[in-house]
PDB file of C-alpha atoms in Angstrom:
ATOM      1  CA  MET K  23      39.653  36.729  44.854  1.00  0.00           C
ATOM      2  CA  SER K  24      36.663  35.772  46.920  1.00  0.00           C
ATOM      3  CA  SER K  25      32.929  35.770  47.120  1.00  0.00           C
ATOM      4  CA  ASP K  26      31.813  36.903  50.545  1.00  0.00           C
ATOM      5  CA  PRO K  27      30.723  33.988  52.772  1.00  0.00           C
ATOM      6  CA  HIS K  28      28.082  36.203  54.327  1.00  0.00           C
ATOM      7  CA  ASP K  29      26.213  36.280  51.027  1.00  0.00           C
ATOM      8  CA  ALA K  30      24.883  32.776  51.789  1.00  0.00           C
ATOM      9  CA  PRO K  31      22.762  32.125  54.884  1.00  0.00           C
ATOM     10  CA  ALA K  32      24.096  29.699  57.486  1.00  0.00           C
ATOM     11  CA  THR K  33      22.096  26.524  57.826  1.00  0.00           C
ATOM     12  CA  HIS K  34      22.588  26.203  61.578  1.00  0.00           C
ATOM     13  CA  ALA K  35      22.006  29.070  63.991  1.00  0.00           C
ATOM     14  CA  ALA K  36      25.093  28.075  66.010  1.00  0.00           C
ATOM     15  CA  ASP K  37      27.256  28.646  62.913  1.00  0.00           C
ATOM     16  CA  ARG K  38      25.939  32.053  61.875  1.00  0.00           C
ATOM     17  CA  THR K  39      28.597  33.887  63.833  1.00  0.00           C
ATOM     18  CA  ARG K  40      31.491  31.749  62.621  1.00  0.00           C
ATOM     19  CA  LEU K  41      33.395  33.626  59.919  1.00  0.00           C
ATOM     20  CA  LEU K  42      36.072  31.059  59.130  1.00  0.00           C
ATOM     21  CA  VAL K  43      35.049  29.139  56.011  1.00  0.00           C
ATOM     22  CA  LEU K  44      35.896  25.445  56.331  1.00  0.00           C
ATOM     23  CA  GLY K  45      34.832  24.323  52.859  1.00  0.00           C
ATOM     24  CA  GLU K  46      31.748  22.320  51.883  1.00  0.00           C
ATOM     25  CA  ALA K  47      32.038  21.257  48.250  1.00  0.00           C
ATOM     26  CA  ARG K  48      33.866  18.808  46.000  1.00  0.00           C
ATOM     27  CA  ILE K  49      36.721  17.297  48.022  1.00  0.00           C
ATOM     28  CA  LEU K  50      35.153  18.537  51.263  1.00  0.00           C
ATOM     29  CA  GLN K  51      31.525  17.744  50.510  1.00  0.00           C
ATOM     30  CA  PRO K  52      29.625  15.927  53.273  1.00  0.00           C
ATOM     31  CA  GLY K  53      29.732  12.162  53.132  1.00  0.00           C
ATOM     32  CA  MET K  54      31.827   9.112  53.864  1.00  0.00           C
ATOM     33  CA  LEU K  55      35.342   9.648  55.269  1.00  0.00           C
ATOM     34  CA  ARG K  56      35.099  13.411  55.039  1.00  0.00           C
ATOM     35  CA  TRP K  57      37.715  13.754  57.772  1.00  0.00           C
ATOM     36  CA  LEU K  58      40.164  11.647  55.772  1.00  0.00           C
ATOM     37  CA  ARG K  59      39.493  13.630  52.614  1.00  0.00           C
ATOM     38  CA  ALA K  60      40.148  16.845  54.560  1.00  0.00           C
ATOM     39  CA  VAL K  61      43.468  15.516  55.855  1.00  0.00           C
ATOM     40  CA  ALA K  62      44.517  14.295  52.402  1.00  0.00           C
ATOM     41  CA  TRP K  63      43.575  17.672  50.910  1.00  0.00           C
ATOM     42  CA  ALA K  64      45.663  19.412  53.566  1.00  0.00           C
ATOM     43  CA  VAL K  65      48.669  17.247  52.671  1.00  0.00           C
ATOM     44  CA  ALA K  66      48.224  18.035  48.972  1.00  0.00           C
ATOM     45  CA  LEU K  67      47.974  21.789  49.577  1.00  0.00           C
ATOM     46  CA  LEU K  68      50.993  21.734  51.896  1.00  0.00           C
ATOM     47  CA  ALA K  69      52.972  19.921  49.209  1.00  0.00           C
ATOM     48  CA  LEU K  70      51.966  22.626  46.726  1.00  0.00           C
ATOM     49  CA  MET K  71      53.210  25.350  49.078  1.00  0.00           C
ATOM     50  CA  VAL K  72      56.524  23.541  49.612  1.00  0.00           C
ATOM     51  CA  VAL K  73      57.020  23.265  45.852  1.00  0.00           C
ATOM     52  CA  VAL K  74      56.353  26.991  45.491  1.00  0.00           C
ATOM     53  CA  ALA K  75      58.738  27.882  48.325  1.00  0.00           C
ATOM     54  CA  VAL K  76      61.522  25.821  46.726  1.00  0.00           C
ATOM     55  CA  ALA K  77      60.908  26.298  43.011  1.00  0.00           C
ATOM     56  CA  VAL K  78      60.192  30.033  42.782  1.00  0.00           C
ATOM     57  CA  PRO K  79      63.507  31.178  44.343  1.00  0.00           C
ATOM     58  CA  LEU K  80      65.379  28.737  42.072  1.00  0.00           C
ATOM     59  CA  LEU K  81      63.602  30.067  39.000  1.00  0.00           C
ATOM     60  CA  CYS K  82      64.215  33.651  40.071  1.00  0.00           C
ATOM     61  CA  GLY K  83      67.908  32.872  40.502  1.00  0.00           C
ATOM     62  CA  ARG K  84      68.083  31.600  36.931  1.00  0.00           C
ATOM     63  CA  LEU K  85      65.796  34.074  35.201  1.00  0.00           C
ATOM     64  CA  LEU K  86      66.434  37.364  36.990  1.00  0.00           C
ATOM     65  CA  PRO K  87      69.514  39.475  36.245  1.00  0.00           C
ATOM     66  CA  PRO K  88      72.338  39.625  38.811  1.00  0.00           C
ATOM     67  CA  GLY K  89      71.458  41.809  41.772  1.00  0.00           C
ATOM     68  CA  ALA K  90      67.714  41.213  41.426  1.00  0.00           C
ATOM     69  CA  GLY K  91      67.624  38.259  43.797  1.00  0.00           C
ATOM     70  CA  GLN K  92      65.818  40.322  46.428  1.00  0.00           C
ATOM     71  CA  LEU K  93      62.694  40.065  44.274  1.00  0.00           C
ATOM     72  CA  ALA K  94      62.487  36.302  44.883  1.00  0.00           C
ATOM     73  CA  PRO K  95      60.657  36.520  48.256  1.00  0.00           C
ATOM     74  CA  TYR K  96      58.038  38.845  46.761  1.00  0.00           C
ATOM     75  CA  ALA K  97      57.535  36.472  43.833  1.00  0.00           C
ATOM     76  CA  THR K  98      57.297  33.500  46.189  1.00  0.00           C
ATOM     77  CA  ALA K  99      54.661  35.154  48.371  1.00  0.00           C
ATOM     78  CA  SER K 100      52.606  36.233  45.354  1.00  0.00           C
ATOM     79  CA  MET K 101      52.770  32.839  43.645  1.00  0.00           C
ATOM     80  CA  ALA K 102      51.862  31.010  46.862  1.00  0.00           C
ATOM     81  CA  ALA K 103      48.715  33.122  47.305  1.00  0.00           C
ATOM     82  CA  ILE K 104      47.691  32.786  43.646  1.00  0.00           C
ATOM     83  CA  LEU K 105      48.184  29.012  43.490  1.00  0.00           C
ATOM     84  CA  TYR K 106      46.420  28.512  46.815  1.00  0.00           C
ATOM     85  CA  ALA K 107      43.425  30.462  45.510  1.00  0.00           C
ATOM     86  CA  VAL K 108      43.352  28.480  42.259  1.00  0.00           C
ATOM     87  CA  ALA K 109      43.685  25.157  44.098  1.00  0.00           C
ATOM     88  CA  VAL K 110      40.834  26.024  46.474  1.00  0.00           C
ATOM     89  CA  ARG K 111      38.688  27.145  43.544  1.00  0.00           C
ATOM     90  CA  LEU K 112      39.254  23.816  41.797  1.00  0.00           C
ATOM     91  CA  GLY K 113      39.209  21.544  44.837  1.00  0.00           C
ATOM     92  CA  GLU K 114      36.482  23.204  46.925  1.00  0.00           C
ATOM     93  CA  ARG K 115      34.438  25.093  44.299  1.00  0.00           C
ATOM     94  CA  ARG K 116      34.906  28.465  45.961  1.00  0.00           C
ATOM     95  CA  TRP K 117      37.210  31.427  45.858  1.00  0.00           C
ATOM     96  CA  PRO K 118      38.946  31.610  49.252  1.00  0.00           C
ATOM     97  CA  ALA K 119      37.156  34.015  51.562  1.00  0.00           C
ATOM     98  CA  GLU K 120      40.277  33.887  53.743  1.00  0.00           C
ATOM     99  CA  LEU K 121      42.010  36.018  51.086  1.00  0.00           C
ATOM    100  CA  ALA K 122      39.105  38.368  50.351  1.00  0.00           C
ATOM    101  CA  TRP K 123      40.541  41.555  48.855  1.00  0.00           C
ATOM    102  CA  ARG K 124      37.821  43.778  50.298  1.00  0.00           C
ATOM    103  CA  ALA K 125      39.040  43.056  53.827  1.00  0.00           C
ATOM    104  CA  MET K 126      42.736  43.420  53.054  1.00  0.00           C
ATOM    105  CA  PRO K 127      43.415  47.176  53.495  1.00  0.00           C
ATOM    106  CA  SER K 128      41.980  47.562  56.979  1.00  0.00           C
ATOM    107  CA  GLN K 129      42.869  44.142  58.372  1.00  0.00           C
ATOM    108  CA  LEU K 130      46.398  44.020  56.961  1.00  0.00           C
ATOM    109  CA  THR K 131      47.091  47.510  58.295  1.00  0.00           C
ATOM    110  CA  LEU K 132      45.801  46.486  61.716  1.00  0.00           C
ATOM    111  CA  GLY K 133      48.011  43.403  61.675  1.00  0.00           C
ATOM    112  CA  LEU K 134      51.108  45.348  60.649  1.00  0.00           C
ATOM    113  CA  LEU K 135      50.623  47.919  63.398  1.00  0.00           C
ATOM    114  CA  LEU K 136      49.872  45.272  66.002  1.00  0.00           C
ATOM    115  CA  GLY K 137      52.855  43.103  65.071  1.00  0.00           C
ATOM    116  CA  ALA K 138      55.284  46.027  65.205  1.00  0.00           C
ATOM    117  CA  ALA K 139      53.833  47.289  68.495  1.00  0.00           C
ATOM    118  CA  MET K 140      53.973  43.852  70.101  1.00  0.00           C
ATOM    119  CA  PHE K 141      57.624  43.286  69.285  1.00  0.00           C
ATOM    120  CA  ALA K 142      58.517  46.829  70.335  1.00  0.00           C
ATOM    121  CA  ALA K 143      56.815  46.108  73.669  1.00  0.00           C
ATOM    122  CA  VAL K 144      58.857  42.918  74.076  1.00  0.00           C
ATOM    123  CA  MET K 145      62.125  44.761  73.443  1.00  0.00           C
ATOM    124  CA  ALA K 146      61.142  47.671  75.691  1.00  0.00           C
ATOM    125  CA  LEU K 147      60.510  45.185  78.481  1.00  0.00           C
ATOM    126  CA  MET K 148      63.830  43.422  77.952  1.00  0.00           C
ATOM    127  CA  VAL K 149      65.791  46.666  77.767  1.00  0.00           C
ATOM    128  CA  ALA K 150      64.115  47.790  81.004  1.00  0.00           C
ATOM    129  CA  LEU K 151      65.154  44.498  82.610  1.00  0.00           C
ATOM    130  CA  GLY K 152      68.728  44.926  81.406  1.00  0.00           C
ATOM    131  CA  VAL K 153      68.556  41.877  79.140  1.00  0.00           C
ATOM    132  CA  TYR K 154      69.365  43.655  75.866  1.00  0.00           C
ATOM    133  CA  ALA K 155      71.387  46.660  74.769  1.00  0.00           C
ATOM    134  CA  ILE K 156      70.349  48.354  71.511  1.00  0.00           C
ATOM    135  CA  ARG K 157      72.798  50.290  69.330  1.00  0.00           C
ATOM    136  CA  TRP K 158      71.748  52.466  66.386  1.00  0.00           C
ATOM    137  CA  THR K 159      73.832  51.629  63.296  1.00  0.00           C
ATOM    138  CA  GLY K 160      72.373  54.040  60.751  1.00  0.00           C
ATOM    139  CA  PRO K 161      70.331  53.733  57.554  1.00  0.00           C
ATOM    140  CA  ALA K 162      70.293  50.363  55.810  1.00  0.00           C
ATOM    141  CA  PRO K 163      68.494  48.978  52.747  1.00  0.00           C
ATOM    142  CA  ALA K 164      65.167  47.487  53.764  1.00  0.00           C
ATOM    143  CA  TRP K 165      64.048  45.563  50.666  1.00  0.00           C
ATOM    144  CA  GLY K 166      65.767  42.328  51.632  1.00  0.00           C
ATOM    145  CA  ALA K 167      64.348  42.198  55.149  1.00  0.00           C
ATOM    146  CA  LEU K 168      60.930  43.347  53.954  1.00  0.00           C
ATOM    147  CA  GLY K 169      60.806  40.592  51.346  1.00  0.00           C
ATOM    148  CA  LYS K 170      61.814  37.909  53.830  1.00  0.00           C
ATOM    149  CA  ALA K 171      59.217  39.131  56.315  1.00  0.00           C
ATOM    150  CA  LEU K 172      56.486  39.234  53.671  1.00  0.00           C
ATOM    151  CA  GLN K 173      57.330  35.761  52.399  1.00  0.00           C
ATOM    152  CA  ALA K 174      57.246  34.309  55.908  1.00  0.00           C
ATOM    153  CA  GLY K 175      53.970  36.063  56.667  1.00  0.00           C
ATOM    154  CA  VAL K 176      52.176  34.945  53.515  1.00  0.00           C
ATOM    155  CA  VAL K 177      53.558  31.440  52.965  1.00  0.00           C
ATOM    156  CA  GLU K 178      53.572  30.339  56.604  1.00  0.00           C
ATOM    157  CA  GLU K 179      50.093  31.706  57.276  1.00  0.00           C
ATOM    158  CA  LEU K 180      48.753  29.933  54.213  1.00  0.00           C
ATOM    159  CA  MET K 181      50.356  26.680  55.338  1.00  0.00           C
ATOM    160  CA  LEU K 182      49.648  26.820  59.054  1.00  0.00           C
ATOM    161  CA  ARG K 183      46.351  28.666  59.233  1.00  0.00           C
ATOM    162  CA  ALA K 184      44.537  28.480  55.880  1.00  0.00           C
ATOM    163  CA  ILE K 185      45.549  24.870  55.277  1.00  0.00           C
ATOM    164  CA  LEU K 186      46.382  23.094  58.525  1.00  0.00           C
ATOM    165  CA  LEU K 187      44.135  24.891  61.010  1.00  0.00           C
ATOM    166  CA  ARG K 188      41.175  25.111  58.631  1.00  0.00           C
ATOM    167  CA  LEU K 189      41.286  21.565  57.307  1.00  0.00           C
ATOM    168  CA  LEU K 190      42.111  19.960  60.643  1.00  0.00           C
ATOM    169  CA  TRP K 191      39.110  21.872  61.983  1.00  0.00           C
ATOM    170  CA  ARG K 192      37.031  20.423  59.177  1.00  0.00           C
ATOM    171  CA  ALA K 193      38.311  16.934  60.084  1.00  0.00           C
ATOM    172  CA  PHE K 194      38.457  16.983  63.895  1.00  0.00           C
ATOM    173  CA  GLY K 195      36.882  20.181  65.232  1.00  0.00           C
ATOM    174  CA  PRO K 196      38.390  23.488  66.392  1.00  0.00           C
ATOM    175  CA  TRP K 197      40.247  22.601  69.571  1.00  0.00           C
ATOM    176  CA  LEU K 198      42.231  19.670  68.234  1.00  0.00           C
ATOM    177  CA  ALA K 199      42.926  21.717  65.108  1.00  0.00           C
ATOM    178  CA  PHE K 200      44.335  24.542  67.233  1.00  0.00           C
ATOM    179  CA  ALA K 201      46.495  22.171  69.263  1.00  0.00           C
ATOM    180  CA  LEU K 202      47.845  20.247  66.278  1.00  0.00           C
ATOM    181  CA  SER K 203      48.526  23.259  64.053  1.00  0.00           C
ATOM    182  CA  ALA K 204      50.273  25.126  66.878  1.00  0.00           C
ATOM    183  CA  ALA K 205      52.361  22.082  67.801  1.00  0.00           C
ATOM    184  CA  LEU K 206      53.372  21.491  64.187  1.00  0.00           C
ATOM    185  CA  PHE K 207      54.344  25.155  63.808  1.00  0.00           C
ATOM    186  CA  GLY K 208      56.601  24.881  66.837  1.00  0.00           C
ATOM    187  CA  LEU K 209      58.090  21.564  65.719  1.00  0.00           C
ATOM    188  CA  ALA K 210      58.843  22.979  62.267  1.00  0.00           C
ATOM    189  CA  HIS K 211      61.115  25.573  63.877  1.00  0.00           C
ATOM    190  CA  LEU K 212      63.236  22.920  65.584  1.00  0.00           C
ATOM    191  CA  GLY K 213      65.147  22.673  62.320  1.00  0.00           C
ATOM    192  CA  ASN K 214      66.185  26.333  62.491  1.00  0.00           C
ATOM    193  CA  PRO K 215      69.674  27.356  63.624  1.00  0.00           C
ATOM    194  CA  ASN K 216      70.110  27.612  67.414  1.00  0.00           C
ATOM    195  CA  ALA K 217      66.651  26.135  68.053  1.00  0.00           C
ATOM    196  CA  SER K 218      65.705  24.491  71.343  1.00  0.00           C
ATOM    197  CA  VAL K 219      62.681  22.782  72.824  1.00  0.00           C
ATOM    198  CA  PHE K 220      61.849  25.978  74.726  1.00  0.00           C
ATOM    199  CA  ALA K 221      62.112  27.993  71.492  1.00  0.00           C
ATOM    200  CA  ALA K 222      59.725  25.584  69.754  1.00  0.00           C
ATOM    201  CA  LEU K 223      57.302  25.847  72.670  1.00  0.00           C
ATOM    202  CA  CYS K 224      57.414  29.639  72.493  1.00  0.00           C
ATOM    203  CA  ILE K 225      56.768  29.608  68.740  1.00  0.00           C
ATOM    204  CA  ALA K 226      53.870  27.181  69.158  1.00  0.00           C
ATOM    205  CA  VAL K 227      52.171  29.355  71.778  1.00  0.00           C
ATOM    206  CA  GLU K 228      53.115  32.805  70.457  1.00  0.00           C
ATOM    207  CA  ALA K 229      52.343  32.242  66.793  1.00  0.00           C
ATOM    208  CA  GLY K 230      50.416  28.986  66.675  1.00  0.00           C
ATOM    209  CA  ILE K 231      47.675  30.078  69.043  1.00  0.00           C
ATOM    210  CA  MET K 232      47.734  33.858  68.682  1.00  0.00           C
ATOM    211  CA  LEU K 233      47.792  33.967  64.874  1.00  0.00           C
ATOM    212  CA  GLY K 234      45.203  31.203  64.718  1.00  0.00           C
ATOM    213  CA  ALA K 235      42.951  33.236  66.994  1.00  0.00           C
ATOM    214  CA  PHE K 236      43.186  36.249  64.676  1.00  0.00           C
ATOM    215  CA  TYR K 237      42.199  34.027  61.746  1.00  0.00           C
ATOM    216  CA  VAL K 238      39.202  32.631  63.608  1.00  0.00           C
ATOM    217  CA  LEU K 239      38.161  36.075  64.856  1.00  0.00           C
ATOM    218  CA  THR K 240      38.160  37.711  61.418  1.00  0.00           C
ATOM    219  CA  GLY K 241      37.656  34.781  59.043  1.00  0.00           C
ATOM    220  CA  ARG K 242      40.516  36.231  56.994  1.00  0.00           C
ATOM    221  CA  LEU K 243      44.289  35.774  56.949  1.00  0.00           C
ATOM    222  CA  TRP K 244      45.178  39.444  56.669  1.00  0.00           C
ATOM    223  CA  VAL K 245      45.577  40.268  60.360  1.00  0.00           C
ATOM    224  CA  SER K 246      47.657  37.123  60.889  1.00  0.00           C
ATOM    225  CA  ILE K 247      49.815  37.877  57.843  1.00  0.00           C
ATOM    226  CA  GLY K 248      50.311  41.461  58.984  1.00  0.00           C
ATOM    227  CA  VAL K 249      51.266  40.528  62.543  1.00  0.00           C
ATOM    228  CA  HIS K 250      53.626  37.793  61.352  1.00  0.00           C
ATOM    229  CA  ALA K 251      55.359  39.958  58.747  1.00  0.00           C
ATOM    230  CA  ALA K 252      55.602  43.076  60.921  1.00  0.00           C
ATOM    231  CA  TRP K 253      56.917  41.104  63.907  1.00  0.00           C
ATOM    232  CA  ASN K 254      59.702  39.600  61.770  1.00  0.00           C
ATOM    233  CA  PHE K 255      60.543  42.898  60.069  1.00  0.00           C
ATOM    234  CA  THR K 256      60.616  44.848  63.324  1.00  0.00           C
ATOM    235  CA  GLN K 257      62.682  42.160  65.000  1.00  0.00           C
ATOM    236  CA  GLY K 258      65.224  41.715  62.206  1.00  0.00           C
ATOM    237  CA  TYR K 259      65.451  45.128  60.534  1.00  0.00           C
ATOM    238  CA  LEU K 260      64.446  47.750  63.084  1.00  0.00           C
ATOM    239  CA  PHE K 261      66.102  46.068  66.086  1.00  0.00           C
ATOM    240  CA  GLY K 262      68.702  43.914  64.324  1.00  0.00           C
ATOM    241  CA  ALA K 263      67.927  40.811  66.377  1.00  0.00           C
ATOM    242  CA  ALA K 264      67.964  37.209  65.205  1.00  0.00           C
ATOM    243  CA  VAL K 265      64.677  36.001  63.702  1.00  0.00           C
ATOM    244  CA  SER K 266      64.021  32.347  64.511  1.00  0.00           C
ATOM    245  CA  GLY K 267      67.757  31.743  64.577  1.00  0.00           C
ATOM    246  CA  THR K 268      68.474  33.492  61.270  1.00  0.00           C
ATOM    247  CA  ASP K 269      69.961  36.852  60.277  1.00  0.00           C
ATOM    248  CA  MET K 270      67.625  39.114  58.281  1.00  0.00           C
ATOM    249  CA  GLY K 271      70.573  41.026  56.793  1.00  0.00           C
ATOM    250  CA  PRO K 272      71.220  44.800  56.981  1.00  0.00           C
ATOM    251  CA  ALA K 273      69.472  46.549  59.870  1.00  0.00           C
ATOM    252  CA  VAL K 274      69.184  50.063  61.267  1.00  0.00           C
ATOM    253  CA  ALA K 275      70.094  48.893  64.783  1.00  0.00           C
ATOM    254  CA  ARG K 276      71.764  45.980  66.545  1.00  0.00           C
ATOM    255  CA  SER K 277      70.400  44.342  69.670  1.00  0.00           C
ATOM    256  CA  THR K 278      72.931  42.548  71.849  1.00  0.00           C
ATOM    257  CA  VAL K 279      72.244  40.231  74.767  1.00  0.00           C
ATOM    258  CA  GLN K 280      73.947  41.452  77.916  1.00  0.00           C
ATOM    259  CA  ALA K 281      76.539  39.149  79.438  1.00  0.00           C
ATOM    260  CA  GLY K 282      75.273  36.533  81.857  1.00  0.00           C
ATOM    261  CA  MET K 283      71.661  36.548  80.684  1.00  0.00           C
ATOM    262  CA  PRO K 284      70.094  33.070  80.414  1.00  0.00           C
ATOM    263  CA  ASP K 285      68.638  31.985  77.080  1.00  0.00           C
ATOM    264  CA  TRP K 286      65.149  31.535  78.537  1.00  0.00           C
ATOM    265  CA  LEU K 287      65.109  35.233  79.422  1.00  0.00           C
ATOM    266  CA  SER K 288      66.818  36.634  76.313  1.00  0.00           C
ATOM    267  CA  GLY K 289      66.003  34.088  73.632  1.00  0.00           C
ATOM    268  CA  GLY K 290      69.708  33.534  73.078  1.00  0.00           C
ATOM    269  CA  ALA K 291      70.952  33.080  69.520  1.00  0.00           C
ATOM    270  CA  PHE K 292      67.463  32.063  68.367  1.00  0.00           C
ATOM    271  CA  GLY K 293      66.123  35.564  69.009  1.00  0.00           C
ATOM    272  CA  PRO K 294      63.755  37.388  71.386  1.00  0.00           C
ATOM    273  CA  GLU K 295      60.735  35.345  70.261  1.00  0.00           C
ATOM    274  CA  ALA K 296      62.228  32.438  72.241  1.00  0.00           C
ATOM    275  CA  SER K 297      62.294  34.505  75.440  1.00  0.00           C
ATOM    276  CA  LEU K 298      60.004  34.575  78.443  1.00  0.00           C
ATOM    277  CA  PRO K 299      59.036  38.242  77.822  1.00  0.00           C
ATOM    278  CA  GLY K 300      58.118  37.401  74.222  1.00  0.00           C
ATOM    279  CA  LEU K 301      56.108  34.413  75.382  1.00  0.00           C
ATOM    280  CA  LEU K 302      54.249  36.493  77.974  1.00  0.00           C
ATOM    281  CA  VAL K 303      53.340  39.340  75.608  1.00  0.00           C
ATOM    282  CA  CYS K 304      52.105  37.022  72.858  1.00  0.00           C
ATOM    283  CA  THR K 305      50.260  34.763  75.283  1.00  0.00           C
ATOM    284  CA  VAL K 306      48.337  37.731  76.681  1.00  0.00           C
ATOM    285  CA  VAL K 307      47.425  38.988  73.197  1.00  0.00           C
ATOM    286  CA  GLY K 308      46.565  35.477  72.008  1.00  0.00           C
ATOM    287  CA  ALA K 309      44.405  34.795  75.055  1.00  0.00           C
ATOM    288  CA  ILE K 310      42.505  38.049  74.536  1.00  0.00           C
ATOM    289  CA  ALA K 311      41.965  37.317  70.831  1.00  0.00           C
ATOM    290  CA  THR K 312      40.783  33.775  71.601  1.00  0.00           C
ATOM    291  CA  TRP K 313      38.421  35.016  74.310  1.00  0.00           C
ATOM    292  CA  VAL K 314      36.954  37.689  72.028  1.00  0.00           C
ATOM    293  CA  ALA K 315      36.504  35.125  69.257  1.00  0.00           C
ATOM    294  CA  TRP K 316      34.779  32.776  71.682  1.00  0.00           C
ATOM    295  CA  ARG K 317      32.511  35.511  73.050  1.00  0.00           C
ATOM    296  CA  LYS K 318      31.510  36.525  69.530  1.00  0.00           C
ATOM    297  CA  GLY K 319      30.689  32.932  68.645  1.00  0.00           C
ATOM    298  CA  ARG K 320      33.421  32.683  66.039  1.00  0.00           C
ATOM    299  CA  PHE K 321      34.085  29.048  66.901  1.00  0.00           C
ATOM    300  CA  GLY K 322      30.480  28.204  66.023  1.00  0.00           C
ATOM    301  CA  ALA K 323      29.627  24.524  65.757  1.00  0.00           C
ATOM    302  CA  PRO K 324      32.421  22.321  64.441  1.00  0.00           C
ATOM    303  CA  GLY K 325      30.322  20.325  62.057  1.00  0.00           C
ATOM    304  CA  ARG K 326      28.401  22.453  59.589  1.00  0.00           C
ATOM    305  CA  ARG K 327      28.002  25.809  57.934  1.00  0.00           C
ATOM    306  CA  ALA K 328      26.733  27.005  54.603  1.00  0.00           C
ATOM    307  CA  ASP K 329      30.091  28.777  54.166  1.00  0.00           C
ATOM    308  CA  SER K 330      30.165  30.624  50.883  1.00  0.00           C
ATOM    309  CA  ALA K 331      27.715  29.858  48.151  1.00  0.00           C
ATOM    310  CA  PRO K 332      29.172  27.297  45.744  1.00  0.00           C
ATOM    311  CA  VAL K 333      30.436  28.851  42.546  1.00  0.00           C
ATOM    312  CA  SER K 334      29.143  27.069  39.491  1.00  0.00           C
TER     313      SER K 334
END
């Protein structure tokens, strides 16, 4: 799905270590009001993703036989990735390096393992503190939870990282892009059941910064997608906890908040990701990833890079 951005030499030495491809051609070509064109392009791509997220499940509900509704999240994730790639090819004259297939096996696996380990660490900490009790409930079908986790990982990472973070970076530079994309990710979760300002803050820091740092560090979305999907799956299916205020369905265990525990410590009905332990674990990982990216020069110079060679 991608030509490798390293095949083309960087024009500025400061950008040679930046792996994240911002886009240089067609809509994003240098010139007058480039920042405004980048913002408008971001809005258009976000609108495309929203249409996919709404239309594909509706079509699946009408076209698929009864009982096959669990396929809808898989179809939504696949269609979102395909249409994003086609849109970038048409609008930026490149295949998206952020979805390069060659990097997928190793980076997605790393993300899945890291996401599961991080959430397990959060729950281990909260069980040790007496915040949660976990009860094994036995085998349960996993396809529903797996599909929901995959859809969230793919669609939300495309929207928040590949579109918002990347194109805001193109318009305003890396630091404002990080701040705005993280804040918007947190604000978007205020519409979820049982959300609070503290929950939105946790989401903004945990996912907005940490997952953005993985994207900048690798230049690909696969680690971010893996962490996002595995965190949700582990949280909702393996531990049976609420995921951003929603129920993932059947689970192999149930996690219950112990009586008298404050929401800021347990996450309350929103789930452990809105807890102080969750915030601490993700902040540490996000800070390390950001520091490593900075040390490796992944932030480069905000203005220019040869990115990938234009495809004629």
